PDB file of C-alpha atoms and ligand atoms in Angstrom:
ATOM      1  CA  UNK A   1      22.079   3.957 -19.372  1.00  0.00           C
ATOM      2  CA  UNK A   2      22.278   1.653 -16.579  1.00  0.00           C
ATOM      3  CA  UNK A   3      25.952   0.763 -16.437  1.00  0.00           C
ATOM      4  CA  UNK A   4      28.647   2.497 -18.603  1.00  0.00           C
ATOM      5  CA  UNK A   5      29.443   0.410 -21.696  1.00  0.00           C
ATOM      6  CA  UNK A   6      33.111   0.227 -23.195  1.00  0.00           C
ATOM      7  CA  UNK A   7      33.015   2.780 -25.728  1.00  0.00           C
ATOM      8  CA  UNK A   8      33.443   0.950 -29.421  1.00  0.00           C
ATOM      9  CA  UNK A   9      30.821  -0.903 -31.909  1.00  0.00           C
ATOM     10  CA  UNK A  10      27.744  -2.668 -30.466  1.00  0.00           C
ATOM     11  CA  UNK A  11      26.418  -4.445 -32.721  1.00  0.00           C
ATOM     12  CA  UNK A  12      28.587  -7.091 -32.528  1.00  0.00           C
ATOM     13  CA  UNK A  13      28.447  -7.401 -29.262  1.00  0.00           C
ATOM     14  CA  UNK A  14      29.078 -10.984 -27.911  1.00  0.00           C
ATOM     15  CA  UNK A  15      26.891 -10.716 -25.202  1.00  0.00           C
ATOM     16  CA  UNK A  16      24.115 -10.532 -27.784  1.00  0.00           C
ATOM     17  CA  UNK A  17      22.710 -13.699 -28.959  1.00  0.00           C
ATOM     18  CA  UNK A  18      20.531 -13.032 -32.189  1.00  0.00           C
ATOM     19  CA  UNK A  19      16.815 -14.120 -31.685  1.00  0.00           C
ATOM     20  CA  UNK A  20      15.066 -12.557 -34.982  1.00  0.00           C
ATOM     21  CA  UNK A  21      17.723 -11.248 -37.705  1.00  0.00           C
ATOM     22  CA  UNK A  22      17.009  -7.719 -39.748  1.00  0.00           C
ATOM     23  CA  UNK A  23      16.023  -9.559 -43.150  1.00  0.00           C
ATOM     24  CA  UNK A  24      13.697 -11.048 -41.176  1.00  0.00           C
ATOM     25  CA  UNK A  25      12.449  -8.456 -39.459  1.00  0.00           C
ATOM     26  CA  UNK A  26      11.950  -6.444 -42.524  1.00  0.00           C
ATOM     27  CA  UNK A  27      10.024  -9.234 -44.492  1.00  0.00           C
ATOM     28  CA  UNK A  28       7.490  -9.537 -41.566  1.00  0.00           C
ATOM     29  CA  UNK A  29       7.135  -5.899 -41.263  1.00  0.00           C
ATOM     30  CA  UNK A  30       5.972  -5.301 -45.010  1.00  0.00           C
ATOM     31  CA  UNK A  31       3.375  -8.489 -44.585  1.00  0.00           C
ATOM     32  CA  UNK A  32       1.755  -6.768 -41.375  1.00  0.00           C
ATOM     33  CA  UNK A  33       1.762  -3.292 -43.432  1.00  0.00           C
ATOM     34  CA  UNK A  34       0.046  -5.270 -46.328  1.00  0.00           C
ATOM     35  CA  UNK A  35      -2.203  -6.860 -44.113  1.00  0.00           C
ATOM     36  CA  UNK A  36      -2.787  -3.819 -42.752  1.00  0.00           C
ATOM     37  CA  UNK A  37      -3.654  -1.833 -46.049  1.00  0.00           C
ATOM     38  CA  UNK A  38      -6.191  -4.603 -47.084  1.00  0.00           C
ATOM     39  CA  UNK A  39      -8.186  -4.796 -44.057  1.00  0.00           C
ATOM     40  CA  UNK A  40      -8.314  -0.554 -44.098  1.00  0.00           C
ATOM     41  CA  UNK A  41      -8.633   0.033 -47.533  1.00  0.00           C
ATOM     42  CA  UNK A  42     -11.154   2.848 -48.429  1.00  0.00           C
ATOM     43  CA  UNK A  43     -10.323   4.340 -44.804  1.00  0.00           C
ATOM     44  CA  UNK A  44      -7.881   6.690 -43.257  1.00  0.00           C
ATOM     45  CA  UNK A  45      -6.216   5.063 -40.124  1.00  0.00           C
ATOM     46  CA  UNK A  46      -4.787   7.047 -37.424  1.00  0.00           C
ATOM     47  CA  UNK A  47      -1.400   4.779 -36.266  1.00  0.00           C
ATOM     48  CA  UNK A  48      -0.343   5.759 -32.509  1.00  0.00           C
ATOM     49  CA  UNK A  49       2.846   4.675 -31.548  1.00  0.00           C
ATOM     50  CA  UNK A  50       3.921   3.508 -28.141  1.00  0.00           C
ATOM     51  CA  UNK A  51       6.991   4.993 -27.281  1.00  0.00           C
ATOM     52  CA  UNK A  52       9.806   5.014 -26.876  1.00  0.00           C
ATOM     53  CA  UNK A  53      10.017   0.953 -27.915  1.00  0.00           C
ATOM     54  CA  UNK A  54       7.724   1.253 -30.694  1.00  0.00           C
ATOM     55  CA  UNK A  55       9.232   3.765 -32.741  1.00  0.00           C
ATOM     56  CA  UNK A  56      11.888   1.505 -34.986  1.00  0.00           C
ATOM     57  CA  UNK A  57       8.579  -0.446 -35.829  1.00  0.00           C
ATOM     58  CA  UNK A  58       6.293   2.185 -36.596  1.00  0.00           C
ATOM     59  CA  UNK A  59       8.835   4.045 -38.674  1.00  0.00           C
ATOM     60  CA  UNK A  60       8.671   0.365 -41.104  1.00  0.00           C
ATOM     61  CA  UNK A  61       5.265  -0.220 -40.716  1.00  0.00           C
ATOM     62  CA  UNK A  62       3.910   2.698 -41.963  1.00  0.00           C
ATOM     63  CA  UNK A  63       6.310   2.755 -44.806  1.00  0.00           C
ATOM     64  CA  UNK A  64       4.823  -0.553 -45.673  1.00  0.00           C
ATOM     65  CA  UNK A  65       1.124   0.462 -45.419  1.00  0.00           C
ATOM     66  CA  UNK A  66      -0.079   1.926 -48.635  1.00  0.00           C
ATOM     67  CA  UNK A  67      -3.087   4.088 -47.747  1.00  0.00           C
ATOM     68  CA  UNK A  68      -3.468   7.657 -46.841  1.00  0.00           C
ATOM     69  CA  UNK A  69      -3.098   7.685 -42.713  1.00  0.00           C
ATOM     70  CA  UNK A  70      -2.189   9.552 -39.707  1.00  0.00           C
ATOM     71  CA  UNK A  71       0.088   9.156 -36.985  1.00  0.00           C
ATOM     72  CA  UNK A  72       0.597  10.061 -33.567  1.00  0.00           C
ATOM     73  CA  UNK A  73       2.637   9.374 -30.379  1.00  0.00           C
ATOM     74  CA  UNK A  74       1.754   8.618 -26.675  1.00  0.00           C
ATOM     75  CA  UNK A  75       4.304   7.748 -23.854  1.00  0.00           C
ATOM     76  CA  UNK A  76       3.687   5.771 -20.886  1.00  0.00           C
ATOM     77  CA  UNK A  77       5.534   3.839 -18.310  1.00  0.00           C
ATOM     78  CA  UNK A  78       4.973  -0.034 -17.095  1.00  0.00           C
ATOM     79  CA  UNK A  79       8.112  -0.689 -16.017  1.00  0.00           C
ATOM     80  CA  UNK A  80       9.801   1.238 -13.231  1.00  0.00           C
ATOM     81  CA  UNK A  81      13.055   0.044 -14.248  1.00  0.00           C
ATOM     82  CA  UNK A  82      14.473  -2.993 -15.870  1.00  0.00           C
ATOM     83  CA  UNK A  83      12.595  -6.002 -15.917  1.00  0.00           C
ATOM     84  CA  UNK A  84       9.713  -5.961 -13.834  1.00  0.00           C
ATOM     85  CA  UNK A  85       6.398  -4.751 -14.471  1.00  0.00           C
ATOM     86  CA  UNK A  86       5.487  -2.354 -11.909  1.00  0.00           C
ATOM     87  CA  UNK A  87       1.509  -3.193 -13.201  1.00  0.00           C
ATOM     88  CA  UNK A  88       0.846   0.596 -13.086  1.00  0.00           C
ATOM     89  CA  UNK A  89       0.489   2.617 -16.041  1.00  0.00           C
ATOM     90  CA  UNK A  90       1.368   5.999 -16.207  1.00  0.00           C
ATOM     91  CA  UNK A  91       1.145   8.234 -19.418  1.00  0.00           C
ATOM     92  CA  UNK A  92       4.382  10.585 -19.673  1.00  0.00           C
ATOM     93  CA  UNK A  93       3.238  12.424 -22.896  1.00  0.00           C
ATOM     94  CA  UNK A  94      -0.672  12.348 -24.322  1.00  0.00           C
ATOM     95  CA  UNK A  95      -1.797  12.177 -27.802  1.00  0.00           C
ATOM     96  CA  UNK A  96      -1.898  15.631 -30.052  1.00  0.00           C
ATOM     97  CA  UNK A  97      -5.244  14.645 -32.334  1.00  0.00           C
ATOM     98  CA  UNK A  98      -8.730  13.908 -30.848  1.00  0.00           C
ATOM     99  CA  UNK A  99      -9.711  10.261 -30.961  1.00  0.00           C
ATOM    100  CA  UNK A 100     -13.463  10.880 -31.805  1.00  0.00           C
ATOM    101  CA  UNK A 101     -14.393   9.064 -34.941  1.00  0.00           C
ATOM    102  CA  UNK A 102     -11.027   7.736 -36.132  1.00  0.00           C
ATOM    103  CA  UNK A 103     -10.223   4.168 -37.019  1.00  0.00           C
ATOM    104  CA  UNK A 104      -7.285   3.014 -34.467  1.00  0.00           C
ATOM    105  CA  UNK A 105      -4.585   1.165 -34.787  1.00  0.00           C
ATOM    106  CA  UNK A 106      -1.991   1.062 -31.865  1.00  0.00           C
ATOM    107  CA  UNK A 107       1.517   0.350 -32.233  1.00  0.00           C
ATOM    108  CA  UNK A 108       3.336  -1.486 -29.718  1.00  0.00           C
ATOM    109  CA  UNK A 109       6.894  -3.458 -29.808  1.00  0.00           C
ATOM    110  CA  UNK A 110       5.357  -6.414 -27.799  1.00  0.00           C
ATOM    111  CA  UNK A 111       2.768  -7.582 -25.671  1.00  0.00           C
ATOM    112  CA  UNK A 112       3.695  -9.150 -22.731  1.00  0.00           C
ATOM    113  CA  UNK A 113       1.394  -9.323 -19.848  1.00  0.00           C
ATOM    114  CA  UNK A 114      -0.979  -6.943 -21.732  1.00  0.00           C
ATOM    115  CA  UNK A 115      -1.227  -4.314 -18.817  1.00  0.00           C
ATOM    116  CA  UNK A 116      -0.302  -1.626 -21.026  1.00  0.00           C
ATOM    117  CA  UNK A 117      -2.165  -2.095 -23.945  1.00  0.00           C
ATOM    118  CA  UNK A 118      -5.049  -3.084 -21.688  1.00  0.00           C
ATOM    119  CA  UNK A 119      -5.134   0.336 -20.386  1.00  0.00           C
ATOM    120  CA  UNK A 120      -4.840   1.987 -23.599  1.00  0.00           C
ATOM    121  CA  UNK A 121      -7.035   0.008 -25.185  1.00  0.00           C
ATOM    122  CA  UNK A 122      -9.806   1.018 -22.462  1.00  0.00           C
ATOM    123  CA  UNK A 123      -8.837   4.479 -22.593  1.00  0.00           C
ATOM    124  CA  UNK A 124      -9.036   4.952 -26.300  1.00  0.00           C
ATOM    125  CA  UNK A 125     -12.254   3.971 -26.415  1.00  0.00           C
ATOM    126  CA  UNK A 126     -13.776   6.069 -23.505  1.00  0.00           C
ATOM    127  CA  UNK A 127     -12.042   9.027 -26.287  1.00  0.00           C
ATOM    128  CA  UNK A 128     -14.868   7.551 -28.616  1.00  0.00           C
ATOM    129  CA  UNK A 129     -12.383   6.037 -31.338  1.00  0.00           C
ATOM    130  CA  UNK A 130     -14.809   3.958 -33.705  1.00  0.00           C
ATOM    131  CA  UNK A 131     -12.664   1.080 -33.679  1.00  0.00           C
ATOM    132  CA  UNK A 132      -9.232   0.043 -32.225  1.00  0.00           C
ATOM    133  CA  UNK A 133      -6.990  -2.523 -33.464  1.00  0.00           C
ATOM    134  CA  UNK A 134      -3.676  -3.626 -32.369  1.00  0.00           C
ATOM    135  CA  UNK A 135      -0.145  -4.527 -34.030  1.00  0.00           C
ATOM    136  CA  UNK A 136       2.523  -5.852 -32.013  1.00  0.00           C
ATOM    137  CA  UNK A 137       5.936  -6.628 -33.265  1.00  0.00           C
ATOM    138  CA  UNK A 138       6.624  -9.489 -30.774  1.00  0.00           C
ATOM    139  CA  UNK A 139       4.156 -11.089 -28.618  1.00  0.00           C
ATOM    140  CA  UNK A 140       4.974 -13.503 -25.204  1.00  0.00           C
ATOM    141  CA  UNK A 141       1.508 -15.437 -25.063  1.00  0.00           C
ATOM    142  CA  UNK A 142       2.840 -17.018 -21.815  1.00  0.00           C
ATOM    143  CA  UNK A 143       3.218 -13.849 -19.650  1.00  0.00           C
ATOM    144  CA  UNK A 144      -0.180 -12.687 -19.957  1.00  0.00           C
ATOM    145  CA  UNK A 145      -1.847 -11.118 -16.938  1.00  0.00           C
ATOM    146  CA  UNK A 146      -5.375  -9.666 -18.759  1.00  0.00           C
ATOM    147  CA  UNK A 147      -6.947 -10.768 -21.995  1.00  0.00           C
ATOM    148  CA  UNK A 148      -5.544  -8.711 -24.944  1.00  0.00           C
ATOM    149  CA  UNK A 149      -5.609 -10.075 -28.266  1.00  0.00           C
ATOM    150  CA  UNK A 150      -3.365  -8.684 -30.563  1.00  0.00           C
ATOM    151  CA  UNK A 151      -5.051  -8.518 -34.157  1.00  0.00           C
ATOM    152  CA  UNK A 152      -1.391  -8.142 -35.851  1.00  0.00           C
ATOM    153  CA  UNK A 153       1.506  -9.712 -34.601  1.00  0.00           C
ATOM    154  CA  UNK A 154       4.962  -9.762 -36.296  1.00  0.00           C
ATOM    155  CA  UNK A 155       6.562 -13.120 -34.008  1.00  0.00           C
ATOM    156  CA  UNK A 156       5.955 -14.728 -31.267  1.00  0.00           C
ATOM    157  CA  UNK A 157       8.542 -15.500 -28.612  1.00  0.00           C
ATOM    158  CA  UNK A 158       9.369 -17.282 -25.704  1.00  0.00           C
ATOM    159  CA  UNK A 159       9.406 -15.864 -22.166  1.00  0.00           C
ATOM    160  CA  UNK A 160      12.950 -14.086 -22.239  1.00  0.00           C
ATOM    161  CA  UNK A 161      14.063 -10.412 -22.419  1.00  0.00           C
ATOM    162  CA  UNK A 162      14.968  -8.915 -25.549  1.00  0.00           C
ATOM    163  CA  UNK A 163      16.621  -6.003 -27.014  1.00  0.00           C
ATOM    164  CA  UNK A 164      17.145  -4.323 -30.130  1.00  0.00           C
ATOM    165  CA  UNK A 165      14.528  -3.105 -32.869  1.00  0.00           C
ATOM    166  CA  UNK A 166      13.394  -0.196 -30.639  1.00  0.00           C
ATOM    167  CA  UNK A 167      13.138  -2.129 -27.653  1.00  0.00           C
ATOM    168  CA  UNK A 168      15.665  -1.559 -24.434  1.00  0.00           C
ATOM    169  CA  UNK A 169      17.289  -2.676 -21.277  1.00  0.00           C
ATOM    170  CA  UNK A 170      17.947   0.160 -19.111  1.00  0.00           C
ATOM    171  CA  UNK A 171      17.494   2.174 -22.189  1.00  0.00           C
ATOM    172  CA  UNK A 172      20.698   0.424 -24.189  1.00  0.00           C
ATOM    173  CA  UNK A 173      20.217  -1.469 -27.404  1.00  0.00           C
ATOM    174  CA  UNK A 174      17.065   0.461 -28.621  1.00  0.00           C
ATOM    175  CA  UNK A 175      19.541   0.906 -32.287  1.00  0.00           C
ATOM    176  CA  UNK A 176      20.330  -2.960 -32.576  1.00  0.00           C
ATOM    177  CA  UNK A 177      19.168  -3.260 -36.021  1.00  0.00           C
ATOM    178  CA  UNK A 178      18.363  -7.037 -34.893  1.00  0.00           C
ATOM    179  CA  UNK A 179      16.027  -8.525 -31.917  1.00  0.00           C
ATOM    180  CA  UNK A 180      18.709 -10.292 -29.511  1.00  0.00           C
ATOM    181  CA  UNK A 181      18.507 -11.513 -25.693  1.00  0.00           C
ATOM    182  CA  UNK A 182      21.184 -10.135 -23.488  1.00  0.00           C
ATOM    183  CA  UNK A 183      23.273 -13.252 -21.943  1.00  0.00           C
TER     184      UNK A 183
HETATM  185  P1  IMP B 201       3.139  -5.168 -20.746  1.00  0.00           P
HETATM  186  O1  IMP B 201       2.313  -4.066 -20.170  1.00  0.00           O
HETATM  187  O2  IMP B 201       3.618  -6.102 -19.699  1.00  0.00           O
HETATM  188  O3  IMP B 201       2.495  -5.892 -21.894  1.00  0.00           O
HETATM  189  O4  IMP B 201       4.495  -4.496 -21.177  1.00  0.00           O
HETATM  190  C1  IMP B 201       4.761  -4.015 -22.396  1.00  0.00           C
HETATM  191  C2  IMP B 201       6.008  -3.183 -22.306  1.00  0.00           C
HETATM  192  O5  IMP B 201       6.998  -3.774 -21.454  1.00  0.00           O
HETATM  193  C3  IMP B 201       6.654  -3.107 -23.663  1.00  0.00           C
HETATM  194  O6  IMP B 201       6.149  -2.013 -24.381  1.00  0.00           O
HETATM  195  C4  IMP B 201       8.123  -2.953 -23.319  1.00  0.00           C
HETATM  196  O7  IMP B 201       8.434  -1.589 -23.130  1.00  0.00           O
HETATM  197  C5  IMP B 201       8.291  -3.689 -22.016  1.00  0.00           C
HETATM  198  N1  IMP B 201       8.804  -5.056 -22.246  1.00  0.00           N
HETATM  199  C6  IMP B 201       8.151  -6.220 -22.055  1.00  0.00           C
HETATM  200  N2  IMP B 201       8.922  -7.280 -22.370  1.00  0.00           N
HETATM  201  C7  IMP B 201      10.089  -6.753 -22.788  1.00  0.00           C
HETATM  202  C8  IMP B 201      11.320  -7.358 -23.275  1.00  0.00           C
HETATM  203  O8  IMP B 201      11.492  -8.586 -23.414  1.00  0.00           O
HETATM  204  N3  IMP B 201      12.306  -6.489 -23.618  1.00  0.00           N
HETATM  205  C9  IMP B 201      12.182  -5.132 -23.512  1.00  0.00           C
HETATM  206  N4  IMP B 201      11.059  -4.542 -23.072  1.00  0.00           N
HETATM  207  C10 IMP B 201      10.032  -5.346 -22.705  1.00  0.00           C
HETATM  208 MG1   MG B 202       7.170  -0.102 -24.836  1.00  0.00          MG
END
């Protein structure tokens, strides 16, 4: 927590200006998920979540992808702290299942100069996954640093910081059942 919030609701917080509401949030979620079960069906994806900002997606996603599938978790770190990308990627915790031969799709909250996904996406495949797909809640096409293409995206958003749906500042707002930018 990087300062000490007055203790009482959040979500109504009027520093929080709504960007993408829940209903809309949850409608766009079950088209990825059906997207998702079309383009895999007759296979058994493995799903790896990014945390700790993917984890509010993933938990919808895979609800809404109807197929047999695995999942799995990896942590890393791009930003030191707060809003500025650091450009190194460090993994805190590592996957529990072997990559070789699995279809992969990687879960991230959004994809913003690409650095992390970059590196995963690099790394996953020296692990000899067969294929590797991404799905990316929100995606800023304007602050990318290396070519990633995401091959799912839920929205794309301008270039300011948001929070809520899993995603943080200074590891607040992760519970915001909405995606909002801080004023
Ligand atoms: P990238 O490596 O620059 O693409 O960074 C991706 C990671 O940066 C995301 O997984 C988030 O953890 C964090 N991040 C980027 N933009 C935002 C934002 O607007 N709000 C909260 N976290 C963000
Ligand atoms: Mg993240």
């Amino acid at each position: 927590m990087s300062s000490s919030p007055a203790p009482g609701p959040e979500f109504g917080n009027p520093r929080l200006d709504i960007l993408i509401p829940s209903d809309r949030l949850q409608a766009r979620v079950r088209e990825m998920g059906a997207a998702i079960a079309r383009d895999y069906a007759g296979r058994t994806p493995e799903l790896i979540c990014v945390l700790k900002g993917a984890v509010v997606f993933m938990s919808d996603l895979m609800r809404a992808i109807d197929l047999p599938l695995g999942i799995d978790f990896i942590a890393v770190s791009s930003y030191a702290k707060g809003k500025n990308s650091t450009g190194e990627v460090k993994i805190l915790k590592d996957l529990d299942e072997p990559l070789q031969g699995r279809d992969i799709i990687l879960v991230e909250d959004i994809l913003d100069t690409g650095l992390t996904l970059n590196y995963l996406v690099n790394s996953f495949r020296a692990r000899g996954a067969t294929s590797i797909r991404i799905a990316a809640l929100l995606n800023k096409p304007d602050r990318r640093k290396v070519d990633v293409r995401p091959d799912y995206v839920g929205f794309d958003i301008p270039d300011e910081f948001v929070v809520g749906y899993g995603l943080d500042f200074g590891e607040r707002y992760r519970n915001l059942p909405f995606i909002a930018v801080v004023r």
